[in-house]
Tab-separated table of C-alpha atoms in Angstrom:
chain	number	residue	atom	x	y	z
A	1	UNK	CA	0.000	0.000	0.000
A	2	UNK	CA	2.905	2.369	0.740
A	3	UNK	CA	3.577	2.902	-2.967
A	4	UNK	CA	0.001	4.166	-3.457
A	5	UNK	CA	0.504	6.919	-0.910
A	6	UNK	CA	0.365	10.412	-2.393
A	7	UNK	CA	2.115	13.109	-0.357
A	8	UNK	CA	2.144	16.884	-0.412
A	9	UNK	CA	3.631	20.002	1.115
A	10	UNK	CA	2.214	23.505	1.352
A	11	UNK	CA	4.509	26.524	0.954
A	12	UNK	CA	3.034	29.846	2.053
A	13	UNK	CA	4.903	32.876	0.775
A	14	UNK	CA	4.368	36.065	2.642
A	15	UNK	CA	5.969	38.507	5.047
A	16	UNK	CA	2.507	39.421	6.341
A	17	UNK	CA	2.036	35.984	7.901
A	18	UNK	CA	5.491	36.074	9.511
A	19	UNK	CA	4.848	39.538	10.951
A	20	UNK	CA	1.601	38.271	12.492
A	21	UNK	CA	-0.395	40.939	10.661
A	22	UNK	CA	-2.300	38.367	8.624
A	23	UNK	CA	-3.538	35.149	10.190
A	24	UNK	CA	-3.221	32.481	7.537
A	25	UNK	CA	-6.249	30.369	6.688
A	26	UNK	CA	-4.948	28.912	3.429
A	27	UNK	CA	-2.869	26.125	4.974
A	28	UNK	CA	-5.809	24.851	7.026
A	29	UNK	CA	-8.098	24.921	3.991
A	30	UNK	CA	-5.641	22.990	1.823
A	31	UNK	CA	-4.942	20.539	4.675
A	32	UNK	CA	-8.626	19.689	5.010
A	33	UNK	CA	-9.171	19.316	1.267
A	34	UNK	CA	-6.088	17.115	0.814
A	35	UNK	CA	-7.223	14.803	3.614
A	36	UNK	CA	-10.647	14.524	1.962
A	37	UNK	CA	-8.994	13.740	-1.379
A	38	UNK	CA	-6.669	11.050	0.022
A	39	UNK	CA	-3.420	13.019	-0.178
A	40	UNK	CA	-1.142	13.055	2.879
A	41	UNK	CA	-0.020	16.566	3.759
A	42	UNK	CA	3.418	16.011	5.313
A	43	UNK	CA	4.766	19.519	5.796
A	44	UNK	CA	3.838	23.196	5.761
A	45	UNK	CA	6.369	25.991	5.453
A	46	UNK	CA	5.969	29.743	5.597
A	47	UNK	CA	8.803	31.831	4.163
A	48	UNK	CA	9.318	35.536	3.583
A	49	UNK	CA	9.025	37.359	0.262
A	50	UNK	CA	12.719	36.722	-0.394
A	51	UNK	CA	13.769	34.848	-3.482
A	52	UNK	CA	16.575	32.711	-1.971
A	53	UNK	CA	14.262	31.561	0.844
A	54	UNK	CA	11.491	30.640	-1.603
A	55	UNK	CA	13.865	28.799	-3.952
A	56	UNK	CA	15.468	26.791	-1.174
A	57	UNK	CA	12.163	25.743	0.366
A	58	UNK	CA	10.648	24.919	-3.004
A	59	UNK	CA	13.565	22.759	-4.090
A	60	UNK	CA	13.596	20.901	-0.765
A	61	UNK	CA	9.861	20.248	-0.841
A	62	UNK	CA	9.383	19.377	-4.508
A	63	UNK	CA	12.144	16.761	-4.287
A	64	UNK	CA	10.520	15.125	-1.293
A	65	UNK	CA	6.770	15.057	-1.914
A	66	UNK	CA	4.396	14.118	-4.722
A	67	UNK	CA	2.974	17.651	-4.873
A	68	UNK	CA	3.808	21.115	-3.602
A	69	UNK	CA	1.126	23.797	-3.336
A	70	UNK	CA	2.258	27.388	-2.962
A	71	UNK	CA	0.096	30.373	-2.091
A	72	UNK	CA	0.919	34.036	-2.381
A	73	UNK	CA	3.248	36.316	-4.277
A	74	UNK	CA	1.757	36.153	-7.783
A	75	UNK	CA	0.132	39.584	-7.887
A	76	UNK	CA	1.175	42.723	-9.778
A	77	UNK	CA	3.409	44.467	-7.227
A	78	UNK	CA	7.174	44.510	-6.696
A	79	UNK	CA	6.890	42.185	-3.681
A	80	UNK	CA	5.223	39.495	-5.815
A	81	UNK	CA	8.278	37.423	-6.669
A	82	UNK	CA	6.940	33.862	-6.533
A	83	UNK	CA	6.953	33.384	-10.324
A	84	UNK	CA	10.582	34.598	-10.482
A	85	UNK	CA	11.573	32.250	-7.677
A	86	UNK	CA	9.767	29.267	-9.207
A	87	UNK	CA	11.366	29.870	-12.613
A	88	UNK	CA	14.797	30.090	-11.020
A	89	UNK	CA	14.170	26.992	-8.872
A	90	UNK	CA	13.361	25.040	-12.048
A	91	UNK	CA	16.114	26.740	-14.069
A	92	UNK	CA	13.724	27.973	-16.773
A	93	UNK	CA	12.871	31.368	-18.272
A	94	UNK	CA	9.911	33.485	-17.227
A	95	UNK	CA	8.384	34.898	-20.412
A	96	UNK	CA	5.089	36.729	-20.789
A	97	UNK	CA	2.519	34.045	-21.651
A	98	UNK	CA	0.844	35.040	-24.940
A	99	UNK	CA	-2.625	33.745	-24.040
A	100	UNK	CA	-2.608	35.513	-20.667
A	101	UNK	CA	-1.387	38.740	-22.248
A	102	UNK	CA	-4.088	38.524	-24.944
A	103	UNK	CA	-6.789	37.919	-22.308
A	104	UNK	CA	-5.493	40.841	-20.276
A	105	UNK	CA	-5.430	43.183	-23.293
A	106	UNK	CA	-9.122	42.509	-23.811
A	107	UNK	CA	-10.015	42.649	-20.118
A	108	UNK	CA	-7.954	45.647	-18.976
A	109	UNK	CA	-7.720	47.540	-22.337
A	110	UNK	CA	-5.886	50.811	-21.642
A	111	UNK	CA	-5.527	49.936	-17.947
A	112	UNK	CA	-3.115	47.127	-18.824
A	113	UNK	CA	0.199	48.378	-17.447
A	114	UNK	CA	3.647	47.128	-16.516
A	115	UNK	CA	2.460	46.017	-13.081
A	116	UNK	CA	-0.472	43.955	-14.377
A	117	UNK	CA	1.695	42.415	-17.110
A	118	UNK	CA	3.820	40.911	-14.319
A	119	UNK	CA	0.866	38.594	-13.705
A	120	UNK	CA	1.153	37.297	-17.284
A	121	UNK	CA	4.661	35.939	-16.651
A	122	UNK	CA	4.615	32.131	-16.515
A	123	UNK	CA	7.694	29.906	-16.183
A	124	UNK	CA	8.466	28.030	-19.432
A	125	UNK	CA	6.568	24.757	-19.462
A	126	UNK	CA	4.018	26.007	-16.956
A	127	UNK	CA	0.360	25.028	-17.426
A	128	UNK	CA	-2.321	27.533	-16.508
A	129	UNK	CA	-5.312	27.172	-14.221
A	130	UNK	CA	-7.867	29.764	-13.208
A	131	UNK	CA	-9.982	30.957	-10.322
A	132	UNK	CA	-13.550	31.674	-11.369
A	133	UNK	CA	-13.891	35.203	-12.717
A	134	UNK	CA	-10.200	36.086	-12.258
A	135	UNK	CA	-8.163	36.978	-15.330
A	136	UNK	CA	-4.691	36.295	-13.855
A	137	UNK	CA	-3.984	32.551	-13.707
A	138	UNK	CA	-2.145	30.264	-11.368
A	139	UNK	CA	0.202	27.752	-12.946
A	140	UNK	CA	1.545	24.272	-12.577
A	141	UNK	CA	5.159	23.405	-13.342
A	142	UNK	CA	6.428	19.913	-12.624
A	143	UNK	CA	4.834	18.835	-9.368
A	144	UNK	CA	4.396	22.400	-8.116
A	145	UNK	CA	1.070	24.287	-8.166
A	146	UNK	CA	1.425	28.051	-7.761
A	147	UNK	CA	-1.726	29.704	-6.422
A	148	UNK	CA	-2.832	33.163	-5.314
A	149	UNK	CA	-2.713	34.192	-1.665
A	150	UNK	CA	-6.161	35.792	-1.345
A	151	UNK	CA	-8.164	32.956	0.268
A	152	UNK	CA	-11.258	33.204	-1.967
A	153	UNK	CA	-9.131	33.160	-5.128
A	154	UNK	CA	-6.876	30.396	-3.801
A	155	UNK	CA	-9.889	28.238	-2.940
A	156	UNK	CA	-11.325	28.671	-6.414
A	157	UNK	CA	-7.957	27.802	-7.967
A	158	UNK	CA	-7.723	24.707	-5.760
A	159	UNK	CA	-11.174	23.619	-6.950
A	160	UNK	CA	-9.869	23.862	-10.527
A	161	UNK	CA	-6.787	21.786	-9.729
A	162	UNK	CA	-8.294	19.122	-7.483
A	163	UNK	CA	-9.954	16.887	-10.108
A	164	UNK	CA	-6.599	16.369	-11.859
A	165	UNK	CA	-4.627	15.324	-8.781
A	166	UNK	CA	-3.454	11.769	-8.237
A	167	UNK	CA	-4.945	10.558	-4.970
A	168	UNK	CA	-4.278	7.625	-2.689
A	169	UNK	CA	-6.368	5.568	-0.307
A	170	UNK	CA	-8.155	7.971	2.020
A	171	UNK	CA	-7.253	8.131	5.653
A	172	UNK	CA	-10.411	7.447	7.647
A	173	UNK	CA	-10.660	8.833	11.146
A	174	UNK	CA	-12.728	8.511	14.300
A	175	UNK	CA	-12.625	11.137	17.028
A	176	UNK	CA	-13.454	9.995	20.554
A	177	UNK	CA	-13.971	12.485	23.383
A	178	UNK	CA	-12.146	10.759	26.238
A	179	UNK	CA	-13.693	12.584	29.185
A	180	UNK	CA	-10.392	11.858	30.883
A	181	UNK	CA	-7.078	13.586	31.385
A	182	UNK	CA	-4.301	12.712	28.949
A	183	UNK	CA	-2.117	11.524	31.815
A	184	UNK	CA	-4.729	8.946	32.819
A	185	UNK	CA	-5.121	7.442	29.355
A	186	UNK	CA	-1.489	7.753	28.236
A	187	UNK	CA	-0.131	4.394	29.386
A	188	UNK	CA	-2.979	2.109	28.181
A	189	UNK	CA	-3.332	4.147	24.969
A	190	UNK	CA	0.346	3.585	24.230
A	191	UNK	CA	-0.235	-0.159	24.592
A	192	UNK	CA	-3.043	-0.073	22.038
A	193	UNK	CA	-0.798	1.905	19.673
A	194	UNK	CA	1.947	-0.723	20.052
A	195	UNK	CA	-0.492	-3.487	19.077
A	196	UNK	CA	-1.530	-1.510	15.961
A	197	UNK	CA	1.622	0.052	14.544
A	198	UNK	CA	0.001	0.730	11.136
A	199	UNK	CA	-2.763	2.826	12.705
A	200	UNK	CA	-2.128	6.318	13.996
A	201	UNK	CA	-3.640	7.146	17.370
A	202	UNK	CA	-3.399	10.798	18.281
A	203	UNK	CA	-4.114	12.294	21.680
A	204	UNK	CA	-5.091	15.963	21.753
A	205	UNK	CA	-5.535	17.622	25.129
A	206	UNK	CA	-7.664	20.703	25.514
A	207	UNK	CA	-9.044	22.816	28.311
A	208	UNK	CA	-12.712	23.624	28.728
A	209	UNK	CA	-14.838	24.900	31.617
A	210	UNK	CA	-14.633	21.477	33.274
A	211	UNK	CA	-10.824	21.483	33.128
A	212	UNK	CA	-8.442	19.239	31.181
A	213	UNK	CA	-9.965	16.876	28.667
A	214	UNK	CA	-8.698	14.901	25.686
A	215	UNK	CA	-9.742	14.068	22.151
A	216	UNK	CA	-8.465	10.759	20.851
A	217	UNK	CA	-8.251	10.527	17.066
A	218	UNK	CA	-7.756	7.166	15.379
A	219	UNK	CA	-6.633	7.252	11.764
A	220	UNK	CA	-6.427	4.254	9.453
A	221	UNK	CA	-6.956	3.534	5.774
A	222	UNK	CA	-8.759	0.194	6.420
A	223	UNK	CA	-12.275	0.622	7.857
A	224	UNK	CA	-12.160	-2.778	9.650
A	225	UNK	CA	-8.889	-1.897	11.342
A	226	UNK	CA	-10.347	1.476	12.309
A	227	UNK	CA	-13.366	-0.237	13.918
A	228	UNK	CA	-11.136	-2.735	15.779
A	229	UNK	CA	-8.915	-0.016	17.244
A	230	UNK	CA	-11.932	2.114	18.121
A	231	UNK	CA	-13.436	-0.799	20.087
A	232	UNK	CA	-10.172	-1.252	21.981
A	233	UNK	CA	-9.986	2.465	22.790
A	234	UNK	CA	-13.584	2.534	24.035
A	235	UNK	CA	-12.971	-0.530	26.256
A	236	UNK	CA	-9.811	1.118	27.610
A	237	UNK	CA	-11.753	4.310	28.400
A	238	UNK	CA	-14.416	2.307	30.292
A	239	UNK	CA	-11.664	0.896	32.465
A	240	UNK	CA	-10.036	4.302	33.024
A	241	UNK	CA	-13.394	5.813	33.991
A	242	UNK	CA	-13.975	2.976	36.464
A	243	UNK	CA	-10.542	3.501	38.052
A	244	UNK	CA	-10.310	7.296	37.898
A	245	UNK	CA	-13.620	9.011	38.633
A	246	UNK	CA	-14.053	12.009	36.322
B	1	UNK	CA	22.503	47.655	12.247
B	2	UNK	CA	22.321	44.218	10.601
B	3	UNK	CA	24.333	42.607	13.398
B	4	UNK	CA	21.723	43.755	15.925
B	5	UNK	CA	18.987	41.861	14.116
B	6	UNK	CA	17.546	38.979	16.108
B	7	UNK	CA	15.845	36.269	14.053
B	8	UNK	CA	13.581	33.350	14.851
B	9	UNK	CA	11.740	30.361	13.455
B	10	UNK	CA	8.631	28.604	14.721
B	11	UNK	CA	8.340	24.820	14.444
B	12	UNK	CA	4.857	23.403	14.997
B	13	UNK	CA	4.775	19.686	15.684
B	14	UNK	CA	1.501	17.963	15.083
B	15	UNK	CA	-0.320	15.601	12.741
B	16	UNK	CA	-3.586	17.277	13.702
B	17	UNK	CA	-2.589	20.508	11.956
B	18	UNK	CA	-1.460	18.656	8.833
B	19	UNK	CA	-4.724	16.691	8.693
B	20	UNK	CA	-6.656	19.958	8.878
B	21	UNK	CA	-8.516	18.775	11.999
B	22	UNK	CA	-6.965	21.498	14.156
B	23	UNK	CA	-6.556	25.036	12.842
B	24	UNK	CA	-3.333	26.351	14.324
B	25	UNK	CA	-3.383	29.633	16.190
B	26	UNK	CA	0.006	29.289	17.898
B	27	UNK	CA	2.122	30.465	14.949
B	28	UNK	CA	0.089	33.656	14.555
B	29	UNK	CA	0.307	34.376	18.280
B	30	UNK	CA	4.079	33.905	18.387
B	31	UNK	CA	4.489	35.927	15.167
B	32	UNK	CA	2.661	38.893	16.659
B	33	UNK	CA	4.539	38.752	19.955
B	34	UNK	CA	7.955	38.458	18.247
B	35	UNK	CA	7.212	41.497	16.068
B	36	UNK	CA	6.246	43.463	19.182
B	37	UNK	CA	9.472	42.367	20.885
B	38	UNK	CA	11.752	43.292	17.986
B	39	UNK	CA	12.551	39.756	16.821
B	40	UNK	CA	12.251	38.953	13.106
B	41	UNK	CA	10.294	35.754	12.505
B	42	UNK	CA	11.829	34.411	9.303
B	43	UNK	CA	10.225	30.998	8.895
B	44	UNK	CA	7.441	28.750	10.161
B	45	UNK	CA	7.374	25.004	9.636
B	46	UNK	CA	4.768	22.416	10.502
B	47	UNK	CA	5.925	18.786	10.608
B	48	UNK	CA	4.252	15.512	11.575
B	49	UNK	CA	4.721	13.620	14.839
B	50	UNK	CA	7.631	11.722	13.289
B	51	UNK	CA	11.028	11.882	14.914
B	52	UNK	CA	13.183	12.108	11.755
B	53	UNK	CA	11.038	14.965	10.416
B	54	UNK	CA	11.272	16.872	13.700
B	55	UNK	CA	15.033	16.346	14.015
B	56	UNK	CA	15.732	17.456	10.467
B	57	UNK	CA	13.615	20.593	10.724
B	58	UNK	CA	15.011	21.467	14.135
B	59	UNK	CA	18.627	21.112	13.051
B	60	UNK	CA	18.039	23.193	9.926
B	61	UNK	CA	16.274	25.969	11.818
B	62	UNK	CA	18.467	26.169	14.920
B	63	UNK	CA	21.579	26.527	12.752
B	64	UNK	CA	20.045	29.371	10.804
B	65	UNK	CA	18.210	31.601	13.282
B	66	UNK	CA	18.874	33.195	16.659
B	67	UNK	CA	15.945	31.344	18.264
B	68	UNK	CA	13.640	28.449	17.482
B	69	UNK	CA	10.282	28.092	19.212
B	70	UNK	CA	8.550	24.734	19.036
B	71	UNK	CA	4.997	23.968	20.066
B	72	UNK	CA	3.379	20.588	20.618
B	73	UNK	CA	4.354	17.036	21.435
B	74	UNK	CA	5.446	17.378	25.070
B	75	UNK	CA	2.446	15.724	26.729
B	76	UNK	CA	2.137	12.294	28.388
B	77	UNK	CA	1.037	10.115	25.456
B	78	UNK	CA	2.937	7.877	23.027
B	79	UNK	CA	2.597	10.443	20.211
B	80	UNK	CA	4.393	13.091	22.304
B	81	UNK	CA	7.901	12.647	20.966
B	82	UNK	CA	9.236	16.188	20.836
B	83	UNK	CA	11.538	15.789	23.872
B	84	UNK	CA	13.010	12.596	22.340
B	85	UNK	CA	13.541	14.357	19.007
B	86	UNK	CA	15.125	17.428	20.614
B	87	UNK	CA	17.488	15.302	22.709
B	88	UNK	CA	18.525	13.356	19.610
B	89	UNK	CA	18.915	16.541	17.547
B	90	UNK	CA	21.329	17.877	20.196
B	91	UNK	CA	22.976	14.476	20.766
B	92	UNK	CA	22.238	14.457	24.504
B	93	UNK	CA	20.450	12.083	26.878
B	94	UNK	CA	16.863	12.497	28.015
B	95	UNK	CA	16.775	11.704	31.734
B	96	UNK	CA	13.914	12.241	34.167
B	97	UNK	CA	14.507	15.694	35.673
B	98	UNK	CA	14.658	15.305	39.485
B	99	UNK	CA	12.939	18.605	40.297
B	100	UNK	CA	10.088	17.933	37.871
B	101	UNK	CA	9.661	14.404	39.194
B	102	UNK	CA	9.625	15.671	42.787
B	103	UNK	CA	7.019	18.323	41.937
B	104	UNK	CA	4.917	15.705	40.177
B	105	UNK	CA	5.113	13.273	43.103
B	106	UNK	CA	3.627	15.928	45.353
B	107	UNK	CA	1.069	17.137	42.800
B	108	UNK	CA	-0.163	13.815	41.390
B	109	UNK	CA	0.606	11.560	44.411
B	110	UNK	CA	-0.695	8.055	43.549
B	111	UNK	CA	-1.904	9.264	40.155
B	112	UNK	CA	1.694	9.736	39.002
B	113	UNK	CA	2.151	7.043	36.389
B	114	UNK	CA	4.444	6.056	33.534
B	115	UNK	CA	2.617	8.333	31.093
B	116	UNK	CA	2.833	11.438	33.310
B	117	UNK	CA	6.495	10.737	34.076
B	118	UNK	CA	7.198	11.134	30.342
B	119	UNK	CA	6.551	14.844	30.935
B	120	UNK	CA	9.422	14.939	33.458
B	121	UNK	CA	11.968	13.969	30.809
B	122	UNK	CA	14.201	16.928	29.938
B	123	UNK	CA	17.211	16.802	27.590
B	124	UNK	CA	20.515	17.103	29.467
B	125	UNK	CA	21.431	20.759	29.840
B	126	UNK	CA	17.829	21.885	29.362
B	127	UNK	CA	16.531	24.778	31.480
B	128	UNK	CA	12.930	24.691	32.664
B	129	UNK	CA	10.181	27.256	32.277
B	130	UNK	CA	6.557	27.051	33.320
B	131	UNK	CA	3.050	28.010	32.313
B	132	UNK	CA	1.084	29.444	35.199
B	133	UNK	CA	-0.554	26.692	37.210
B	134	UNK	CA	0.814	23.849	35.071
B	135	UNK	CA	3.085	21.289	36.705
B	136	UNK	CA	4.775	19.987	33.513
B	137	UNK	CA	7.408	22.439	32.268
B	138	UNK	CA	8.637	23.525	28.890
B	139	UNK	CA	12.391	23.692	28.434
B	140	UNK	CA	15.133	25.604	26.705
B	141	UNK	CA	18.173	23.894	25.260
B	142	UNK	CA	20.690	25.923	23.292
B	143	UNK	CA	18.696	28.389	21.219
B	144	UNK	CA	15.582	26.188	21.154
B	145	UNK	CA	12.496	26.772	23.324
B	146	UNK	CA	10.191	23.765	23.579
B	147	UNK	CA	6.613	24.709	24.477
B	148	UNK	CA	3.264	22.969	24.848
B	149	UNK	CA	0.770	22.835	21.985
B	150	UNK	CA	-2.400	23.797	23.882
B	151	UNK	CA	-2.688	27.521	23.031
B	152	UNK	CA	-3.485	28.769	26.544
B	153	UNK	CA	-0.531	26.859	28.023
B	154	UNK	CA	1.784	27.867	25.179
B	155	UNK	CA	0.877	31.533	25.618
B	156	UNK	CA	1.606	31.378	29.331
B	157	UNK	CA	4.940	29.660	28.654
B	158	UNK	CA	5.803	32.334	26.085
B	159	UNK	CA	5.068	35.031	28.655
B	160	UNK	CA	7.583	33.321	30.970
B	161	UNK	CA	10.246	33.176	28.248
B	162	UNK	CA	9.795	36.607	26.654
B	163	UNK	CA	11.579	38.793	29.245
B	164	UNK	CA	14.798	36.770	28.793
B	165	UNK	CA	14.965	36.991	25.012
B	166	UNK	CA	17.551	39.091	23.232
B	167	UNK	CA	15.698	41.593	21.063
B	168	UNK	CA	16.693	43.898	18.254
B	169	UNK	CA	15.453	47.234	16.980
B	170	UNK	CA	11.709	46.951	16.488
B	171	UNK	CA	10.207	47.015	13.047
B	172	UNK	CA	7.709	49.866	12.948
B	173	UNK	CA	4.866	49.685	10.480
B	174	UNK	CA	2.180	51.819	8.905
B	175	UNK	CA	-0.816	50.336	7.136
B	176	UNK	CA	-2.463	52.421	4.438
B	177	UNK	CA	-5.787	51.419	2.888
B	178	UNK	CA	-5.153	52.205	-0.772
B	179	UNK	CA	-8.752	52.369	-2.018
B	180	UNK	CA	-7.260	51.240	-5.308
B	181	UNK	CA	-6.638	48.001	-7.130
B	182	UNK	CA	-3.175	46.475	-6.771
B	183	UNK	CA	-2.692	46.638	-10.526
B	184	UNK	CA	-3.172	50.397	-10.490
B	185	UNK	CA	-0.641	51.081	-7.736
B	186	UNK	CA	1.887	48.391	-8.677
B	187	UNK	CA	4.138	50.357	-11.018
B	188	UNK	CA	4.509	53.606	-8.986
B	189	UNK	CA	4.737	51.616	-5.741
B	190	UNK	CA	7.633	49.623	-7.173
B	191	UNK	CA	9.401	52.911	-7.945
B	192	UNK	CA	9.040	54.053	-4.334
B	193	UNK	CA	10.398	50.680	-3.175
B	194	UNK	CA	13.423	51.093	-5.469
B	195	UNK	CA	14.200	54.479	-3.939
B	196	UNK	CA	14.025	52.964	-0.418
B	197	UNK	CA	15.671	49.550	-0.588
B	198	UNK	CA	16.094	49.354	3.207
B	199	UNK	CA	12.369	49.764	3.795
B	200	UNK	CA	9.923	46.960	3.107
B	201	UNK	CA	6.739	47.957	1.294
B	202	UNK	CA	4.165	45.181	1.155
B	203	UNK	CA	1.035	45.190	-0.955
B	204	UNK	CA	-1.828	43.001	0.230
B	205	UNK	CA	-4.899	42.702	-1.965
B	206	UNK	CA	-8.235	41.723	-0.540
B	207	UNK	CA	-11.829	41.527	-1.678
B	208	UNK	CA	-14.682	43.249	0.078
B	209	UNK	CA	-18.252	44.151	-0.919
B	210	UNK	CA	-16.906	46.989	-3.095
B	211	UNK	CA	-14.603	44.623	-4.983
B	212	UNK	CA	-10.810	44.484	-5.097
B	213	UNK	CA	-8.919	46.710	-2.692
B	214	UNK	CA	-5.388	46.825	-1.305
B	215	UNK	CA	-3.617	47.372	1.988
B	216	UNK	CA	-0.155	48.854	1.711
B	217	UNK	CA	2.128	48.126	4.663
B	218	UNK	CA	5.358	50.058	5.108
B	219	UNK	CA	7.887	48.561	7.524
B	220	UNK	CA	11.057	50.255	8.719
B	221	UNK	CA	13.143	50.375	11.869
B	222	UNK	CA	13.775	54.143	11.609
B	223	UNK	CA	10.693	56.285	12.371
B	224	UNK	CA	11.890	59.170	10.152
B	225	UNK	CA	12.387	56.839	7.202
B	226	UNK	CA	8.936	55.352	7.861
B	227	UNK	CA	7.383	58.835	7.773
B	228	UNK	CA	9.227	59.754	4.562
B	229	UNK	CA	8.106	56.623	2.735
B	230	UNK	CA	4.545	57.021	4.030
B	231	UNK	CA	4.420	60.565	2.615
B	232	UNK	CA	5.613	59.297	-0.763
B	233	UNK	CA	3.020	56.515	-0.768
B	234	UNK	CA	0.198	58.922	0.107
B	235	UNK	CA	1.277	61.327	-2.654
B	236	UNK	CA	1.395	58.414	-5.101
B	237	UNK	CA	-2.115	57.335	-4.088
B	238	UNK	CA	-3.448	60.858	-4.645
B	239	UNK	CA	-2.116	60.700	-8.168
B	240	UNK	CA	-3.538	57.224	-8.803
B	241	UNK	CA	-6.945	58.310	-7.521
B	242	UNK	CA	-6.865	61.348	-9.833
B	243	UNK	CA	-6.007	59.158	-12.838
B	244	UNK	CA	-8.117	56.091	-12.065
B	245	UNK	CA	-11.499	56.925	-10.546
B	246	UNK	CA	-12.358	54.408	-7.814
């Protein structure tokens, strides 16, 4: 089954996320969609609007994962340098794409300027994709998909890309509210995990008005295995509740 | 001035962020606080609960930046492997810390178990810090600060760490609502940026009910330079508004 696994990384490009001014929601959106599609998101990186940082991250990630999805830095201003960085990472030129320029000439007419033409630059070999109603495209080159940073536009671009992605067996999950502290379930939970090394059991503590509580999340690709582990976790919780009154 | 600059990276450890189940708020919190303190956050990474991935990211980041802040993976369950990964990244042992164990024996009494004792493991040479009211500590080793993943606990740990951090000259910023499309300000904005290479001018498009609009963010360490660039940007916007009716 391991050879069927499709992996991905997300690369967010933007000083505004690193300064804390903008709270990113793109990574979470892509993470959820990839999980639904059956693609394992293995890594997220956020780098500044600096070409060497973008190139280094991109080359590390595209060598390691099936797909890389970038967001941000493809607009018309001087700080939009993602296309330059992608072209340099792949060692290709960054010409004005004739179809994009032609579309823009019609759409913008005499408001087409040097800044907007920057959005027509596509690395050689890049394939275009579009957000609904937006004239400037995203592009795919190799295993890298370069998308806009504005969430609504990015989401529409992702919808255009998604049907063409290779996907693997979906990871199914069950979330169980433990009604117990992590420290009280930790030891027996670890024993269940040891018996099921192929299944991932995650333990996520949180605090609510009643104090410390825990969500247990079981993830497996095989529904029977998922049901088996879930039954073991529920039996373990019964025992913990009997021993440690909530 | 460059030698005064203090840099940082954030490393989030957690499958639940990569699966999209949990939407991270820790990176944004740390980003905002670092900016306030005068520390430049240069990179954020999110990796899975897998020791090789954590070690590789940690070693890359700690070599490159003044500080690394990690969140997640220091609880009592089998999937909490951050302390193991940090110890291995630094090539040191991971013994039970006597003070933490002693505190836990008093606090948990007969509810101290194998799982909870995992939280007393601190890499050799690690220095402890605490969230208010929480018995299990975070720790610092070298330039790496290892914090909890639960936001409230992480924030309290960060408050404990912050006063001891080396800080640099703060980046001051001004945000200007352009009331113009990015494509209409792009060219003249790029010219202002060229005249002020030491100042960062960011352009952040967004969509609201009126359509496409743009925030311009000027960032500089020198308040006089910030004021100069702001005046140039405002003058440029006046001209754009005169030429391109909103």
